[in-house]
Short mmCIF file of N, CA and C in Angstrom, two decimals:
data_model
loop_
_atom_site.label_atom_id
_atom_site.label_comp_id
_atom_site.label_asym_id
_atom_site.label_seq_id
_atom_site.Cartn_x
_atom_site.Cartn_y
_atom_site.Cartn_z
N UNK A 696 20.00 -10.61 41.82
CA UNK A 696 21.02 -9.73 42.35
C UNK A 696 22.26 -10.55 42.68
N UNK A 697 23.56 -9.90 42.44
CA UNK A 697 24.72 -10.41 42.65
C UNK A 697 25.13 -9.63 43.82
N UNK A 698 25.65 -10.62 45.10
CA UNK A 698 26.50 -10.03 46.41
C UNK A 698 27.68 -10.49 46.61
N UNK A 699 28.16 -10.13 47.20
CA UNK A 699 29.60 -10.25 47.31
C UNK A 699 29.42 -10.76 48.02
N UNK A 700 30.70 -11.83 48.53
CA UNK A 700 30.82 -12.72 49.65
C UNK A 700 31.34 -12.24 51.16
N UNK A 701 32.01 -10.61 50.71
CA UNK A 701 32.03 -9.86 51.90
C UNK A 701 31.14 -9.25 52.75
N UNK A 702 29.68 -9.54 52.27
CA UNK A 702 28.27 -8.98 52.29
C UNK A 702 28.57 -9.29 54.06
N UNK A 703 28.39 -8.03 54.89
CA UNK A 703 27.67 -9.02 56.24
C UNK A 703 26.36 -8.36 56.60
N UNK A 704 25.64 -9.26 56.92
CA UNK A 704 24.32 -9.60 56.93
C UNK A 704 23.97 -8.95 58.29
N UNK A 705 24.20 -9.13 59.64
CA UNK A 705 24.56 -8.61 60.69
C UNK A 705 25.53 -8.97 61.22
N UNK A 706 25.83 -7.38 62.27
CA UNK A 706 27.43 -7.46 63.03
C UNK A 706 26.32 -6.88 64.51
N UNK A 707 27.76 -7.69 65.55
CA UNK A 707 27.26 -7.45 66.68
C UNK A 707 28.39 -7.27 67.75
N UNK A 708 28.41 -5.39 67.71
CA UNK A 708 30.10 -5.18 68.53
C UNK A 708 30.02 -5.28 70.06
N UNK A 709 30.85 -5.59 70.56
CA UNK A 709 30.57 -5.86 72.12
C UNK A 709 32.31 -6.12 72.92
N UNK A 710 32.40 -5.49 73.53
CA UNK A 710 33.02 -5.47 74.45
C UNK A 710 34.99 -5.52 73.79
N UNK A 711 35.03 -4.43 72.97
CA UNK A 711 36.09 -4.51 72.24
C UNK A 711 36.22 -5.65 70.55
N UNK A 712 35.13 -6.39 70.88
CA UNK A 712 35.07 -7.09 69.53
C UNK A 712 34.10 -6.75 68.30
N UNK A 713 34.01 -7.08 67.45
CA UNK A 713 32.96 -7.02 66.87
C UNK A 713 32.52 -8.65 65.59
N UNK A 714 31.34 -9.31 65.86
CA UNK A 714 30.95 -10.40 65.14
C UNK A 714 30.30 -10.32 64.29
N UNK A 715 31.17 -10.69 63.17
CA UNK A 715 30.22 -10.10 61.67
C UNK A 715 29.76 -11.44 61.16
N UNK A 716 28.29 -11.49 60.85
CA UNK A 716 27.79 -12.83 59.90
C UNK A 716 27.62 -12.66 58.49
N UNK A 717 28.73 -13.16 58.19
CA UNK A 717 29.03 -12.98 56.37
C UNK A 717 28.09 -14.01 55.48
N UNK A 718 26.22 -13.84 55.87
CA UNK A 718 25.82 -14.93 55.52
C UNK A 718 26.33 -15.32 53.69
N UNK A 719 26.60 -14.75 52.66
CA UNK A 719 26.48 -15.40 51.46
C UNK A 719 27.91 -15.87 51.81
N UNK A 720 28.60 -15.58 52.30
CA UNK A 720 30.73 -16.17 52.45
C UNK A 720 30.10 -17.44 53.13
N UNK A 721 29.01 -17.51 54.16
CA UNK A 721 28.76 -18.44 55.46
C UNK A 721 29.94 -18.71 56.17
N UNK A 722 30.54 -17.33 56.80
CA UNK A 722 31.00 -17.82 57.74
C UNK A 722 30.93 -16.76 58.94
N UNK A 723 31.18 -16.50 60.03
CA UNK A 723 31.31 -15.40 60.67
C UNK A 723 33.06 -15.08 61.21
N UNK A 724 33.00 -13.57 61.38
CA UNK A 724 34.39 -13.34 61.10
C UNK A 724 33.83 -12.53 62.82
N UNK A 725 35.58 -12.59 63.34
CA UNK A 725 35.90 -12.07 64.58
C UNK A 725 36.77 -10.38 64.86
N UNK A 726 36.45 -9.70 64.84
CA UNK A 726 37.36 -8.15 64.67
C UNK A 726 37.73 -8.18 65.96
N UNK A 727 38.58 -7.22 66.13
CA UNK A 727 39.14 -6.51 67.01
C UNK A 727 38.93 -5.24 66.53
N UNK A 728 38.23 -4.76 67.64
CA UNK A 728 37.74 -3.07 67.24
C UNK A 728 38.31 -2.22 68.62
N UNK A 729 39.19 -2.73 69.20
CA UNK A 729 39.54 -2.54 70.81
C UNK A 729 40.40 -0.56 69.99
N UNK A 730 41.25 -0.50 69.14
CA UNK A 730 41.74 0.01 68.59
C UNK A 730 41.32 1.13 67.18
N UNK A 731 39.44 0.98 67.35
CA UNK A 731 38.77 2.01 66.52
C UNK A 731 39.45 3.18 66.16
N UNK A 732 39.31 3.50 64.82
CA UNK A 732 38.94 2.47 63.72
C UNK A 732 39.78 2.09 62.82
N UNK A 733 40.90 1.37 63.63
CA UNK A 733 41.51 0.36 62.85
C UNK A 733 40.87 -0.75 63.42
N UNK A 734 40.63 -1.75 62.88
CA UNK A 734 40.01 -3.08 62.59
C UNK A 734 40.88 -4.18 62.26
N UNK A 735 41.10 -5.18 63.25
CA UNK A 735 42.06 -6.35 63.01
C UNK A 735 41.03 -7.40 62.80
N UNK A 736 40.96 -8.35 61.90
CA UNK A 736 40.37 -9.47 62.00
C UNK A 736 41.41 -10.54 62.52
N UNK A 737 40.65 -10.92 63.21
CA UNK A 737 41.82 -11.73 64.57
C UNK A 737 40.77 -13.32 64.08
N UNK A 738 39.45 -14.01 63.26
CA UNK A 738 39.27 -15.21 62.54
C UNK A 738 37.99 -15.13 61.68
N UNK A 739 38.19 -16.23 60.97
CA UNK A 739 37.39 -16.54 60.22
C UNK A 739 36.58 -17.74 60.35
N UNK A 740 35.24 -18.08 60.81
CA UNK A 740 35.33 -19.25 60.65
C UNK A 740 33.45 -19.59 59.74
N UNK A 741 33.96 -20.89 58.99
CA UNK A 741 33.17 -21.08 58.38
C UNK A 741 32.06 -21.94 58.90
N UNK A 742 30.76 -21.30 58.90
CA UNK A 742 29.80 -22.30 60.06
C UNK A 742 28.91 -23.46 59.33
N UNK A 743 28.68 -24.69 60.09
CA UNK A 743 28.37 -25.38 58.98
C UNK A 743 26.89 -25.45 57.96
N UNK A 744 26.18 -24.34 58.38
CA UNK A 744 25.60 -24.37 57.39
C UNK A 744 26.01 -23.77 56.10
N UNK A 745 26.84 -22.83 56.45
CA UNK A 745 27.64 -22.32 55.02
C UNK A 745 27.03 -21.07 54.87
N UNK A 746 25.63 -20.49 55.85
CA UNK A 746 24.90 -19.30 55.43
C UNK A 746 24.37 -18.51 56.59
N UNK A 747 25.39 -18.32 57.19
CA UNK A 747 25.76 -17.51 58.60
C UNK A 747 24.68 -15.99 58.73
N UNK A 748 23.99 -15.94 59.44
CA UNK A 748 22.39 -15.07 59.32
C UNK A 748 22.93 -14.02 60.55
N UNK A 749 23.09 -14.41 61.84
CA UNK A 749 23.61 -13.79 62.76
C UNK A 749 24.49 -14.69 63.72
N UNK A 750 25.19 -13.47 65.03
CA UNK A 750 26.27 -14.11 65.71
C UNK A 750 26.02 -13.40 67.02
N UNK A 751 26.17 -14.33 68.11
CA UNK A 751 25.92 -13.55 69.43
C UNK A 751 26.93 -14.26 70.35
N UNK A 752 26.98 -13.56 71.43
CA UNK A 752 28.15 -13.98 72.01
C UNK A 752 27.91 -13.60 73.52
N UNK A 753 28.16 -14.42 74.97
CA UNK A 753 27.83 -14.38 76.16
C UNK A 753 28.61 -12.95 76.84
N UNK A 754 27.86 -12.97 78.03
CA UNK A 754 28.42 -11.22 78.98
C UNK A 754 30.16 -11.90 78.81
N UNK A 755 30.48 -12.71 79.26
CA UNK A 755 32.09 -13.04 79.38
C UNK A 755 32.94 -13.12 77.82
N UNK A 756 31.71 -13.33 76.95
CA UNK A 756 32.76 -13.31 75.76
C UNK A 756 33.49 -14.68 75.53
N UNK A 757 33.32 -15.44 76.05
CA UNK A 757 33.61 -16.53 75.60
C UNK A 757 32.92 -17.53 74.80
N UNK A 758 31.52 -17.31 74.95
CA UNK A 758 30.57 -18.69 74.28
C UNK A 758 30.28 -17.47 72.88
N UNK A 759 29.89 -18.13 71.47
CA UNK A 759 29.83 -17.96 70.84
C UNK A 759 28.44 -18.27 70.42
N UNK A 760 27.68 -18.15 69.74
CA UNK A 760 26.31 -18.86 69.05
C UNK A 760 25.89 -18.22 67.42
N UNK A 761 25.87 -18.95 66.67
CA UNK A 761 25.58 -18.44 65.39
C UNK A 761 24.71 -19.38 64.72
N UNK A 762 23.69 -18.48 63.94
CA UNK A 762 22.59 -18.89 63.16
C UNK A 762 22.57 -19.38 62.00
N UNK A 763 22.38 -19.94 61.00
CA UNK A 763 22.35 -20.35 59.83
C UNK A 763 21.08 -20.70 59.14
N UNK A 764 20.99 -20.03 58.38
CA UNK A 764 19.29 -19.31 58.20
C UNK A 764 18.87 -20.19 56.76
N UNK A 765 19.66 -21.08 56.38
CA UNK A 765 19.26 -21.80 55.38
C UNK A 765 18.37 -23.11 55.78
N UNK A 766 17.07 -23.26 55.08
CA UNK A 766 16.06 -24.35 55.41
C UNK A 766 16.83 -25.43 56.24
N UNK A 767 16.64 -25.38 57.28
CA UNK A 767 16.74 -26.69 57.92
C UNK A 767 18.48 -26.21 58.76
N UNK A 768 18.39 -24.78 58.71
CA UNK A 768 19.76 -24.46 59.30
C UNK A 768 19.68 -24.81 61.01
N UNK A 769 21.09 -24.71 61.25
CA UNK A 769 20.89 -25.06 62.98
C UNK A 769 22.11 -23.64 63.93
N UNK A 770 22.12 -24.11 65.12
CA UNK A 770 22.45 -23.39 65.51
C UNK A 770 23.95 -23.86 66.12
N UNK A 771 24.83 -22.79 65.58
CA UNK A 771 26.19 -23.73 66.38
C UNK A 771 26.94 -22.74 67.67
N UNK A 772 27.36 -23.75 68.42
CA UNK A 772 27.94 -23.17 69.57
C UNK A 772 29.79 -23.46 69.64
N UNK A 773 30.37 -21.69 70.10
CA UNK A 773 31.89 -22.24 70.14
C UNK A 773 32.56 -21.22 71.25
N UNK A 774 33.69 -21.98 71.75
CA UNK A 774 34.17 -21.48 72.35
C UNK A 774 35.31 -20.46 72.09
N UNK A 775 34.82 -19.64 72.40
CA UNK A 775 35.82 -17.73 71.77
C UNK A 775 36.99 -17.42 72.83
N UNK A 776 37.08 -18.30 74.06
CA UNK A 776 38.03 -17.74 74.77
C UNK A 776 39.11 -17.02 74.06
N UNK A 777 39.44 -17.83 72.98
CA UNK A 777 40.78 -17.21 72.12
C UNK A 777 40.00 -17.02 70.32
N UNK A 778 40.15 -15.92 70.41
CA UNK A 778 39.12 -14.87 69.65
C UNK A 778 39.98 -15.70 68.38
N UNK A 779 40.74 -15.73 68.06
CA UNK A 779 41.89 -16.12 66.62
C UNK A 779 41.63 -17.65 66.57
N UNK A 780 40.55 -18.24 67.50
CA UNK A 780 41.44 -19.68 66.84
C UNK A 780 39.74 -20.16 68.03
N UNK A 781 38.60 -20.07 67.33
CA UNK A 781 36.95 -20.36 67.28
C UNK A 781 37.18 -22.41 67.63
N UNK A 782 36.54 -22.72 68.66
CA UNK A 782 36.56 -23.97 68.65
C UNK A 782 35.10 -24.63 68.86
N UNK A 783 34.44 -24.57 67.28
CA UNK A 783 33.25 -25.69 67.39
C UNK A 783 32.81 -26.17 68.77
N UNK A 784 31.94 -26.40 69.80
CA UNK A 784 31.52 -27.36 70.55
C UNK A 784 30.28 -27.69 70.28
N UNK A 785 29.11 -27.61 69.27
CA UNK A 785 27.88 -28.22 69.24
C UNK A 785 27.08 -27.32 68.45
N UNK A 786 26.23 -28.36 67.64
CA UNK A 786 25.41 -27.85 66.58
C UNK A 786 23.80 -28.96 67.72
N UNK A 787 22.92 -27.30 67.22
CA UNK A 787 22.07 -27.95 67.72
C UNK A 787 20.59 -27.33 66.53
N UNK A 788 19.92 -28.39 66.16
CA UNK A 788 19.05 -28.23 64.82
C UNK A 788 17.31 -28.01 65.65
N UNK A 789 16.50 -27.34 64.90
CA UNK A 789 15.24 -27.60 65.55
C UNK A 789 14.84 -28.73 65.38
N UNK A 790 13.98 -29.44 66.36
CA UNK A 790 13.36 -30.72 66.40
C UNK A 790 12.34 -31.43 65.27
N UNK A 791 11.63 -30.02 64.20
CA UNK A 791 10.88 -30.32 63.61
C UNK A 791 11.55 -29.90 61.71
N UNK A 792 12.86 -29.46 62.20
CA UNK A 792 13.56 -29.48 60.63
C UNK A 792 13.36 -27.45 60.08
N UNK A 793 12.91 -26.96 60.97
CA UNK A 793 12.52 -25.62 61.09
C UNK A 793 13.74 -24.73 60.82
N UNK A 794 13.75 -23.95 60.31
CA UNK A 794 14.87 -23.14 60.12
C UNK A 794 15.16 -21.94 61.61
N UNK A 795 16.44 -21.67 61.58
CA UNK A 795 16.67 -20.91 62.73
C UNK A 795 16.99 -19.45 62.00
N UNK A 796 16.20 -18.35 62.63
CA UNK A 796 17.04 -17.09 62.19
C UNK A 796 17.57 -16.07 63.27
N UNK A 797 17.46 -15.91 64.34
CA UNK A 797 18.25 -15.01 65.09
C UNK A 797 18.16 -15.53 66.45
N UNK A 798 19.43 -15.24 67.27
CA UNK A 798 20.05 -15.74 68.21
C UNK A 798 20.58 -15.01 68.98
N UNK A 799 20.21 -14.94 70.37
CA UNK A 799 20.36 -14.49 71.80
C UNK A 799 21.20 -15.00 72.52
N UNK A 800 22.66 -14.68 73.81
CA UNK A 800 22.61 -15.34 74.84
C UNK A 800 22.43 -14.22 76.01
N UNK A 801 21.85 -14.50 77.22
CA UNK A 801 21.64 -14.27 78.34
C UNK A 801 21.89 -14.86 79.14
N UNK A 802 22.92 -14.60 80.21
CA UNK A 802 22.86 -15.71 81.14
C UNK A 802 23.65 -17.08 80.61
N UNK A 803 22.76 -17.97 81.08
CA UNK A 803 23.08 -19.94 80.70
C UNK A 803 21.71 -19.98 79.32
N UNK A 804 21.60 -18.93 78.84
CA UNK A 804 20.20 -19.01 77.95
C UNK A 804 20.18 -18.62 76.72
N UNK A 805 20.25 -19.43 75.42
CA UNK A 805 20.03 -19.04 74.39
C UNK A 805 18.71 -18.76 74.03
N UNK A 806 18.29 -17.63 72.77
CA UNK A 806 16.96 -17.51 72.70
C UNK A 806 17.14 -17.94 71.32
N UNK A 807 16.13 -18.03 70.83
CA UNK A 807 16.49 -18.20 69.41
C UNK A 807 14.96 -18.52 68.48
N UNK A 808 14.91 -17.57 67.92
CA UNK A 808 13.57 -17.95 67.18
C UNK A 808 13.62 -18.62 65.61
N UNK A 809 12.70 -19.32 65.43
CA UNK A 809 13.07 -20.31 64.32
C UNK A 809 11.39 -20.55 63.65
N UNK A 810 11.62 -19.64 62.75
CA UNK A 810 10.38 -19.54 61.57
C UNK A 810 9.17 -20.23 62.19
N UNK A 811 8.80 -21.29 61.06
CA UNK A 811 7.78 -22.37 61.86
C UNK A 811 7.55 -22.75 63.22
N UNK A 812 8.42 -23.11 63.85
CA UNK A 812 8.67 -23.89 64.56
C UNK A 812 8.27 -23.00 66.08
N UNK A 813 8.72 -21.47 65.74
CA UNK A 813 8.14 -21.11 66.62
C UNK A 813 10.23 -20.36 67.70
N UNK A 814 9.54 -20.45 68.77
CA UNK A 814 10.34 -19.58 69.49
C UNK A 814 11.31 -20.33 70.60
N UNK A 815 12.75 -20.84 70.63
CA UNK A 815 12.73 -21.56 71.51
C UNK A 815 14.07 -20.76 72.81
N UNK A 816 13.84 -21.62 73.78
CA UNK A 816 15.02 -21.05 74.92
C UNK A 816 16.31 -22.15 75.15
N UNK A 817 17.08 -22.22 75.44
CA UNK A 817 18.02 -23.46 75.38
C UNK A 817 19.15 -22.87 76.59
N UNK A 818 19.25 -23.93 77.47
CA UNK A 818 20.59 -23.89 78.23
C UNK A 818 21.34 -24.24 77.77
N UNK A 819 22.73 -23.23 77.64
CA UNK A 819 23.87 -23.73 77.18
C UNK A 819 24.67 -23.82 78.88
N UNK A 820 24.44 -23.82 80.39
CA UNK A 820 25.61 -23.83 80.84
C UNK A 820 26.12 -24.91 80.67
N UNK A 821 26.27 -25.77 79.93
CA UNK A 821 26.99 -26.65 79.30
C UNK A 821 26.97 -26.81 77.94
N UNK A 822 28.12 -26.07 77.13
CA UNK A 822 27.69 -25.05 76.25
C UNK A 822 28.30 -26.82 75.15
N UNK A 823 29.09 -27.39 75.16
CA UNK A 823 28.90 -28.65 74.85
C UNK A 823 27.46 -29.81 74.70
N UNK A 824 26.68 -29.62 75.08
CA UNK A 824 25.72 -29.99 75.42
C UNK A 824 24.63 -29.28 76.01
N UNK A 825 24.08 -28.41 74.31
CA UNK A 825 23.10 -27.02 74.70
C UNK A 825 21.46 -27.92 74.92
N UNK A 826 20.64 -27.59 75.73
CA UNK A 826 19.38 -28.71 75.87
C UNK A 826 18.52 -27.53 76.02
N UNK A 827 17.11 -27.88 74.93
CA UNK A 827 16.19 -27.18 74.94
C UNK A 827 15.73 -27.15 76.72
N UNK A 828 14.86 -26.04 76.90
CA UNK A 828 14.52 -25.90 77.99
C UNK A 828 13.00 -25.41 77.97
N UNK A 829 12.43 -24.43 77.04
CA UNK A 829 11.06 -24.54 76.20
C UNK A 829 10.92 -24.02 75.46
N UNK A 830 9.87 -24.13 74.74
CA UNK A 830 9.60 -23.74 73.22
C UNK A 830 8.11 -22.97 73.13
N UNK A 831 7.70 -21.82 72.23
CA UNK A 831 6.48 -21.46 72.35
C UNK A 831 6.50 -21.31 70.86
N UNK A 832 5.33 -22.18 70.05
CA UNK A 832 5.35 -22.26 68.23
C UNK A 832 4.20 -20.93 67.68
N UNK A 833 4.49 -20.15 67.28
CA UNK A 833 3.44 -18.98 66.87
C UNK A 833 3.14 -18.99 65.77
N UNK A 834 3.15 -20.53 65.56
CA UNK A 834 2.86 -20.56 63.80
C UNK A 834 2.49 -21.85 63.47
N UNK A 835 0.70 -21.85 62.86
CA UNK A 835 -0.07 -23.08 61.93
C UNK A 835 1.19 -23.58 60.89
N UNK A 836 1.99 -22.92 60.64
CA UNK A 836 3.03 -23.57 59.37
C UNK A 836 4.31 -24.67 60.13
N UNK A 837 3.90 -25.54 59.53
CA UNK A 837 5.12 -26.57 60.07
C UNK A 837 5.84 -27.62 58.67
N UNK A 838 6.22 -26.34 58.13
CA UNK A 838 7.67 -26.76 57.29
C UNK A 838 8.98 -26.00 57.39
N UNK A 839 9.34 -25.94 56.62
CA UNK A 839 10.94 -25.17 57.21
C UNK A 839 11.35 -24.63 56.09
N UNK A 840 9.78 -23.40 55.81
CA UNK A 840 9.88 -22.40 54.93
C UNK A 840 10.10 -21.39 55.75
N UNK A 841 10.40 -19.75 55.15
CA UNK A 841 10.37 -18.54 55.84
C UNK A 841 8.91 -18.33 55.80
N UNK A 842 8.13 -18.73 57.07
CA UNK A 842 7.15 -18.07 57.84
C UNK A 842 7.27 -18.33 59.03
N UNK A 843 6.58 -17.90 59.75
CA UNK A 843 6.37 -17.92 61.30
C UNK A 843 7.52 -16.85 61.90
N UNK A 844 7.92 -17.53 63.13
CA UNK A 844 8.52 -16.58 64.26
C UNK A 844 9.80 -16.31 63.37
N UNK A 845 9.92 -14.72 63.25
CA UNK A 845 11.29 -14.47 62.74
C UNK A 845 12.02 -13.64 63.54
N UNK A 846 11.46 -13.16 64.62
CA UNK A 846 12.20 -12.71 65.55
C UNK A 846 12.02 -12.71 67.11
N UNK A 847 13.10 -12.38 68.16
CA UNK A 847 12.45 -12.93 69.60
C UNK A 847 13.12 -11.67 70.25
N UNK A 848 12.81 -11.21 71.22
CA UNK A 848 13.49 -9.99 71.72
C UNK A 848 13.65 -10.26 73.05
N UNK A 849 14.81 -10.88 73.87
CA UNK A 849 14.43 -11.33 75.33
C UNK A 849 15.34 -10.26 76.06
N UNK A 850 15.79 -8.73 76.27
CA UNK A 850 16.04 -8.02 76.76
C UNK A 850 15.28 -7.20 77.77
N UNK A 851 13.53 -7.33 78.05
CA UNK A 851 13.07 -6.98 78.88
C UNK A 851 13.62 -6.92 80.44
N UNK A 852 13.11 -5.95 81.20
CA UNK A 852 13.70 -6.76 82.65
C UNK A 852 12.72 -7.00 83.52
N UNK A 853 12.10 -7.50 82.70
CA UNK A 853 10.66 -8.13 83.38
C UNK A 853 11.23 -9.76 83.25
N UNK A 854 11.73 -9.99 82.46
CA UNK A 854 12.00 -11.68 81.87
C UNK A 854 11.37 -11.72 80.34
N UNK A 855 10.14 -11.13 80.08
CA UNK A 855 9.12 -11.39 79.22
C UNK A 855 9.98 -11.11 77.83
N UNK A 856 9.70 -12.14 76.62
CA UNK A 856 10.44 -12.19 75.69
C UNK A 856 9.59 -11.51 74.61
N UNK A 857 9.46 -11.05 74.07
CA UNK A 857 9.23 -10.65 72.66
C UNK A 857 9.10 -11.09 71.17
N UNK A 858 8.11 -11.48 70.61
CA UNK A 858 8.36 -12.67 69.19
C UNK A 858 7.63 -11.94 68.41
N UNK A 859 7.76 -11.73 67.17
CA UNK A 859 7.51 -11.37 65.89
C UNK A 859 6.96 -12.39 65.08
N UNK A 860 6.00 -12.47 64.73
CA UNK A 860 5.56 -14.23 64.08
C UNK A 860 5.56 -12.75 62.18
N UNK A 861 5.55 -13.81 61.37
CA UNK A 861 4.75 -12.60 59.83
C UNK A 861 4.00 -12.67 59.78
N UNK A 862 2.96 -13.80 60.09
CA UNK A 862 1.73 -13.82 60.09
C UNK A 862 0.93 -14.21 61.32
N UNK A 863 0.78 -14.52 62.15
CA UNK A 863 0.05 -14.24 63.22
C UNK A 863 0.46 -12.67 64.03
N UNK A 864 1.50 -11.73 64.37
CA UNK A 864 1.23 -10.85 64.63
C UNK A 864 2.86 -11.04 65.67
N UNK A 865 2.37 -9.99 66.90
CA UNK A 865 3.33 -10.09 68.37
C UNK A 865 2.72 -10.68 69.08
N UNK A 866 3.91 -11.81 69.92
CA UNK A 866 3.56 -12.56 70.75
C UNK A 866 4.47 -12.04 72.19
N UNK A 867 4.05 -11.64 73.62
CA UNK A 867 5.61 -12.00 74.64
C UNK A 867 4.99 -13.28 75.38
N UNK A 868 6.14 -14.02 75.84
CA UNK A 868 5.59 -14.70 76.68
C UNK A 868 7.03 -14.61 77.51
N UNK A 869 6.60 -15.82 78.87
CA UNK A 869 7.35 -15.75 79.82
C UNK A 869 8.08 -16.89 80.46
#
């Protein structure tokens, strides 16, 4: 199959914006939807894995986090204060070469589940310097193919997170 590079993969509107992950373009783009439905793209930016999966973004709208779902993709963090002009602060990769596919923030807390490797949590309040904080692996596979945890759901208001493994089943933990 042939896609276009305008393909987005997921969008995630929030608070007058909307973050589209143009994974085959790999980059994620920034709207202005304040003005529905006219649509300003206010940036573009290209993330470095080149294959942008999803995009999430903190209650204030300033921290940025996007996925890159290609083997051995990582996760990058930027600062959105100024929606037109995305400033890189930190790429952070799984420890075991695991691919990352979807990405949470809450709080000082990224979620982020990553195939193999399993399910991890990360403080960004120092969004320069994001540091794992723990990890739960729901998966015998430890390469940095598509199996294991492909999704994490940490919106409960219990705390309790939610993981999707493909082959072992549902996991929450806490």
């Amino acid at each position: 199959a042939t896609y276009s590079a305008a393909y987005v993969h997921d969008s995630y509107p929030y608070n007058g914006h909307t973050y589209l992950a143009q994974i085959f373009a790999g980059n994620v783009r920034i709207l202005s939807t304040a003005s529905f439905p006219t649509l300003t793209t206010l940036s573009t930016t290209t993330t470095p894995g080149v294959f942008t999966h999803n995009a999430w973004v903190n209650k204030a709208s300033t921290l940025m986090v996007t996925a890159d779902e290609n083997r051995g993709g990582c996760l990058t963090f930027y600062d959105i204060t100024n929606k037109s002009a995305p400033i890189q602060l930190a790429t952070l990769c799984s420890p075991s070469g695991a691919t990352v596919h979807n990405v949470f923030i809450l709080g000082n807390v990224c979620f982020c589940s990553s195939y193999s490797a399993g399910f991890y949590a990360i403080d960004v309040s120092l969004p320069t310097t994001p540091r794992l904080i723990c990890s739960y692996d729901t998966s015998p596979q430890t390469n940095n193919d598509y199996h294991g945890c492909w999704g994490c759901f940490p919106f409960q208001p219990s705390g309790k997170v939610y993981l999707s493994d493909m082959q072992t089943g549902f996991h929450i933990v806490e």
